[in-house]
Amino acid sequence: MLVSSIVGAAGSAPAAPANLAGSLVDGKVALSWDVPADDEGVEGYNVYVNNQYRTTVLSNSYTAQLNTDTLYSFYVVAFDAAPRQFSSASESVTLPESLIPNDLTIPPSVPRNLTGSVTDGTLSLTWQPSTDDEAVQG
């Protein structure tokens, strides 16, 4: 019975931060988002860049210096007071917009003429590479 009362004491996790928006101008990224609802109040936010934790901020904004020639994806997770509970991730925003391809819907072609052989326990596969309107990465 004691365990259930301790678990219940933490309350609810915050809602996911909404309306994440940002810009990347002259190497300076500026992000902002709406403060999400929480039964005990949001204490801070973890900022993620390219799916990796970057930093923790205590307000609903983030600024940093970044390379303007690199494409970045950002999202934010809110947390409340100890014992900490974390929200779902916000929607992501990708910056700078100038590096986002105009049409992300054209997939590469299917590789053709797959052949294979096994020699001394080693499998070797070959095929004609895929093509698309940009560059196939692998």
XYZ file of N, CA and C in Angstrom, residues 3-113:
333
model
N 3.770 1.691 -1.454
C 4.305 1.934 -2.794
C 3.290 2.647 -3.661
N 2.045 2.242 -3.663
C 1.045 2.889 -4.512
C 0.818 4.342 -4.111
N 0.924 4.667 -2.811
C 0.728 6.061 -2.429
C 1.923 6.913 -2.846
N 3.133 6.336 -2.857
C 4.312 7.082 -3.316
C 4.229 7.316 -4.815
N 3.875 6.273 -5.559
C 3.752 6.420 -7.013
C 2.687 7.445 -7.357
N 1.564 7.428 -6.679
C 0.488 8.371 -6.952
C 0.848 9.800 -6.585
N 1.828 9.973 -5.692
C 2.197 11.313 -5.237
C 2.840 12.147 -6.326
N 3.386 11.500 -7.346
C 4.098 12.231 -8.385
C 3.162 13.000 -9.316
N 1.906 12.663 -9.361
C 0.976 13.354 -10.243
C 1.105 12.883 -11.674
N 0.724 13.740 -12.595
C 0.727 13.405 -14.016
C 1.934 13.997 -14.708
N 2.356 13.322 -15.768
C 3.431 13.872 -16.603
C 2.903 15.092 -17.349
N 3.774 16.041 -17.647
C 3.332 17.207 -18.427
C 2.857 16.783 -19.818
N 2.027 17.597 -20.413
C 1.658 17.395 -21.815
C 2.882 17.714 -22.676
N 2.904 17.230 -23.893
C 4.014 17.531 -24.803
C 4.009 19.016 -25.153
N 5.180 19.642 -25.219
C 5.236 21.046 -25.660
C 4.648 21.164 -27.078
N 3.866 22.197 -27.310
C 3.208 22.384 -28.607
C 3.755 23.628 -29.305
N 3.514 23.680 -30.596
C 3.850 24.839 -31.427
C 5.329 25.191 -31.402
N 6.185 24.162 -31.481
C 7.623 24.407 -31.584
C 7.903 25.134 -32.893
N 8.595 26.254 -32.792
C 8.929 27.050 -33.970
C 10.356 27.546 -33.817
N 10.995 27.837 -34.932
C 12.356 28.329 -34.824
C 12.886 28.913 -36.103
N 14.084 29.478 -35.982
C 14.792 30.026 -37.132
C 16.281 29.814 -36.923
N 17.004 29.772 -38.023
C 18.459 29.679 -37.992
C 18.980 30.737 -38.951
N 19.456 31.839 -38.386
C 19.905 32.986 -39.165
C 21.305 33.363 -38.713
N 22.206 33.508 -39.668
C 23.589 33.904 -39.374
C 24.218 33.045 -38.286
N 23.918 31.739 -38.298
C 24.504 30.812 -37.345
C 23.844 30.776 -35.984
N 22.800 31.567 -35.771
C 22.122 31.573 -34.469
C 20.751 30.923 -34.600
N 20.546 29.824 -33.861
C 19.237 29.172 -33.840
C 18.451 29.749 -32.675
N 17.174 30.002 -32.916
C 16.260 30.479 -31.876
C 15.001 29.624 -31.954
N 14.688 28.919 -30.873
C 13.498 28.078 -30.787
C 12.585 28.608 -29.689
N 11.293 28.408 -29.873
C 10.324 28.722 -28.825
C 9.155 27.768 -28.957
N 8.400 27.585 -27.870
C 7.266 26.673 -27.840
C 6.322 27.103 -26.734
N 5.093 26.573 -26.787
C 4.092 26.865 -25.763
C 4.395 26.073 -24.491
N 4.141 26.678 -23.343
C 4.292 25.990 -22.061
C 3.152 24.974 -21.952
N 3.470 23.689 -21.773
C 2.405 22.687 -21.702
C 1.722 22.660 -20.339
N 0.552 22.068 -20.313
C -0.194 21.916 -19.069
C 0.440 20.820 -18.212
N 0.435 21.034 -16.894
C 0.898 20.022 -15.954
C 0.233 20.282 -14.614
N -0.114 19.234 -13.904
C -0.814 19.395 -12.623
C 0.054 20.016 -11.535
N 1.377 19.964 -11.686
C 2.265 20.546 -10.682
C 3.171 21.630 -11.251
N 3.026 21.952 -12.516
C 3.845 22.971 -13.148
C 5.089 22.402 -13.794
N 5.411 22.889 -14.964
C 6.603 22.449 -15.690
C 7.819 23.119 -15.077
N 8.850 22.335 -14.817
C 10.071 22.871 -14.219
C 11.124 23.200 -15.272
N 11.154 22.449 -16.381
C 12.152 22.711 -17.410
C 11.929 21.861 -18.640
N 12.889 21.962 -19.560
C 12.771 21.295 -20.850
C 14.122 20.735 -21.258
N 14.106 19.540 -21.824
C 15.297 18.973 -22.446
C 15.188 19.224 -23.942
N 16.251 19.785 -24.518
C 16.287 20.099 -25.942
C 17.117 19.029 -26.638
N 16.574 18.497 -27.729
C 17.256 17.463 -28.510
C 17.552 18.003 -29.901
N 18.769 17.736 -30.368
C 19.199 18.143 -31.708
C 19.652 16.884 -32.437
N 19.045 16.638 -33.593
C 19.343 15.436 -34.377
C 19.247 14.172 -33.515
N 18.156 14.087 -32.746
C 17.830 12.941 -31.893
C 18.836 12.682 -30.775
N 19.609 13.683 -30.403
C 20.534 13.553 -29.285
C 20.287 14.688 -28.299
N 20.328 14.339 -27.005
C 20.164 15.353 -25.974
C 21.212 16.437 -26.156
N 20.778 17.701 -26.101
C 21.703 18.830 -26.267
C 21.893 19.586 -24.961
N 20.778 19.951 -24.299
C 20.866 20.739 -23.070
C 19.514 20.767 -22.368
N 19.512 21.294 -21.162
C 18.287 21.536 -20.412
C 18.127 23.038 -20.237
N 16.912 23.536 -20.484
C 16.612 24.958 -20.285
C 15.434 25.071 -19.324
N 15.354 26.200 -18.642
C 14.303 26.396 -17.655
C 13.177 27.284 -18.150
N 13.290 27.784 -19.379
C 12.219 28.586 -19.974
C 11.798 27.924 -21.279
N 10.752 28.441 -21.902
C 10.240 27.832 -23.129
C 10.886 28.437 -24.376
N 12.214 28.582 -24.310
C 12.971 29.037 -25.482
C 14.397 28.520 -25.393
N 15.058 28.503 -26.543
C 16.434 28.003 -26.624
C 17.140 28.770 -27.735
N 18.376 29.190 -27.478
C 19.208 29.811 -28.505
C 20.598 29.208 -28.438
N 21.254 29.139 -29.593
C 22.618 28.606 -29.661
C 23.238 28.979 -30.995
N 24.543 28.872 -31.070
C 25.267 29.063 -32.321
C 25.398 27.713 -33.008
N 25.047 27.632 -34.284
C 25.145 26.409 -35.067
C 25.635 26.727 -36.471
N 26.088 25.724 -37.165
C 26.557 25.856 -38.537
C 25.359 26.029 -39.475
N 25.370 27.047 -40.310
C 24.234 27.293 -41.217
C 24.247 26.371 -42.437
N 25.325 25.614 -42.639
C 25.406 24.705 -43.781
C 25.030 23.272 -43.417
N 24.463 23.062 -42.242
C 24.075 21.734 -41.766
C 22.584 21.728 -41.469
N 21.917 20.647 -41.836
C 20.493 20.488 -41.561
C 20.317 19.915 -40.158
N 19.494 20.565 -39.326
C 19.264 20.157 -37.951
C 17.787 19.870 -37.727
N 17.510 18.870 -36.901
C 16.151 18.564 -36.474
C 16.097 18.746 -34.954
N 15.082 19.464 -34.467
C 14.955 19.788 -33.054
C 13.625 19.269 -32.511
N 13.634 18.831 -31.257
C 12.399 18.607 -30.516
C 12.668 18.839 -29.040
N 11.591 18.947 -28.256
C 11.694 19.334 -26.853
C 10.834 18.388 -26.010
N 11.324 18.069 -24.809
C 10.588 17.260 -23.837
C 10.483 18.070 -22.548
N 9.281 18.187 -21.999
C 9.065 18.925 -20.744
C 9.192 17.973 -19.559
N 9.576 18.528 -18.396
C 9.573 17.735 -17.171
C 9.073 18.588 -16.019
N 8.532 17.887 -15.003
C 8.022 18.592 -13.827
C 8.933 18.341 -12.634
N 8.506 18.778 -11.452
C 9.327 18.704 -10.241
C 9.579 17.256 -9.830
N 10.578 17.067 -8.973
C 10.934 15.735 -8.481
C 9.771 15.143 -7.690
N 9.474 13.854 -7.784
C 10.154 12.931 -8.676
C 9.745 13.213 -10.118
N 10.714 13.445 -10.966
C 10.505 13.904 -12.338
C 9.602 12.977 -13.146
N 8.743 13.619 -13.930
C 7.985 12.922 -14.958
C 8.198 13.704 -16.239
N 8.350 12.993 -17.333
C 8.679 13.612 -18.616
C 7.509 13.494 -19.579
N 7.345 14.535 -20.387
C 6.299 14.548 -21.402
C 6.729 13.714 -22.595
N 5.805 13.533 -23.508
C 6.149 13.025 -24.834
C 6.941 14.124 -25.525
N 7.619 13.761 -26.586
C 8.375 14.749 -27.352
C 7.427 15.663 -28.116
N 7.851 16.901 -28.289
C 7.109 17.839 -29.132
C 7.206 17.385 -30.584
N 6.425 17.994 -31.444
C 6.653 17.813 -32.873
C 8.046 18.368 -33.170
N 8.675 17.890 -34.210
C 10.019 18.380 -34.513
C 9.965 19.526 -35.522
N 11.034 20.297 -35.524
C 11.199 21.354 -36.512
C 12.591 21.164 -37.117
N 12.695 21.327 -38.439
C 13.949 21.138 -39.149
C 14.421 22.471 -39.702
N 15.694 22.785 -39.429
C 16.279 24.065 -39.845
C 17.690 23.846 -40.377
N 18.203 24.717 -41.226
C 17.517 25.841 -41.855
C 16.619 25.356 -42.992
N 15.524 26.046 -43.164
C 14.558 25.651 -44.183
C 15.152 25.667 -45.583
N 16.166 26.484 -45.809
C 16.780 26.570 -47.141
C 17.473 25.271 -47.543
N 17.816 24.408 -46.593
C 18.473 23.137 -46.906
C 17.509 21.968 -47.023
N 16.221 22.198 -46.748
C 15.235 21.129 -46.858
C 14.873 20.966 -48.332
N 15.010 19.742 -48.877
C 14.642 19.535 -50.277
C 13.178 19.893 -50.520
N 12.882 20.381 -51.723
C 11.517 20.774 -52.063
C 10.552 19.606 -52.066
N 10.996 18.443 -52.526
C 10.102 17.296 -52.630
C 10.735 16.095 -51.950
N 10.245 15.779 -50.770
C 10.769 14.635 -50.026
C 10.008 13.353 -50.329
N 9.102 13.382 -51.299
C 8.238 12.226 -51.531
C 8.746 11.293 -52.620
N 9.810 11.618 -53.304
C 10.296 10.766 -54.386
C 11.308 9.773 -53.818
N 10.919 8.511 -53.674
C 11.863 7.526 -53.141
C 12.842 7.059 -54.228
N 13.971 6.503 -53.805
C 14.907 5.937 -54.795
C 14.261 4.762 -55.525
N 14.797 4.449 -56.694
C 14.311 3.287 -57.439
C 14.707 2.006 -56.698
N 14.040 0.916 -57.048
C 14.349 -0.378 -56.447
C 15.643 -0.904 -57.064
N 16.586 -1.394 -56.239
C 17.800 -2.001 -56.812
C 17.410 -3.171 -57.712
N 18.147 -3.386 -58.777
C 17.823 -4.438 -59.758
C 18.965 -5.438 -59.867
N 18.599 -6.607 -60.423
C 19.556 -7.665 -60.756
C 20.384 -8.123 -59.562
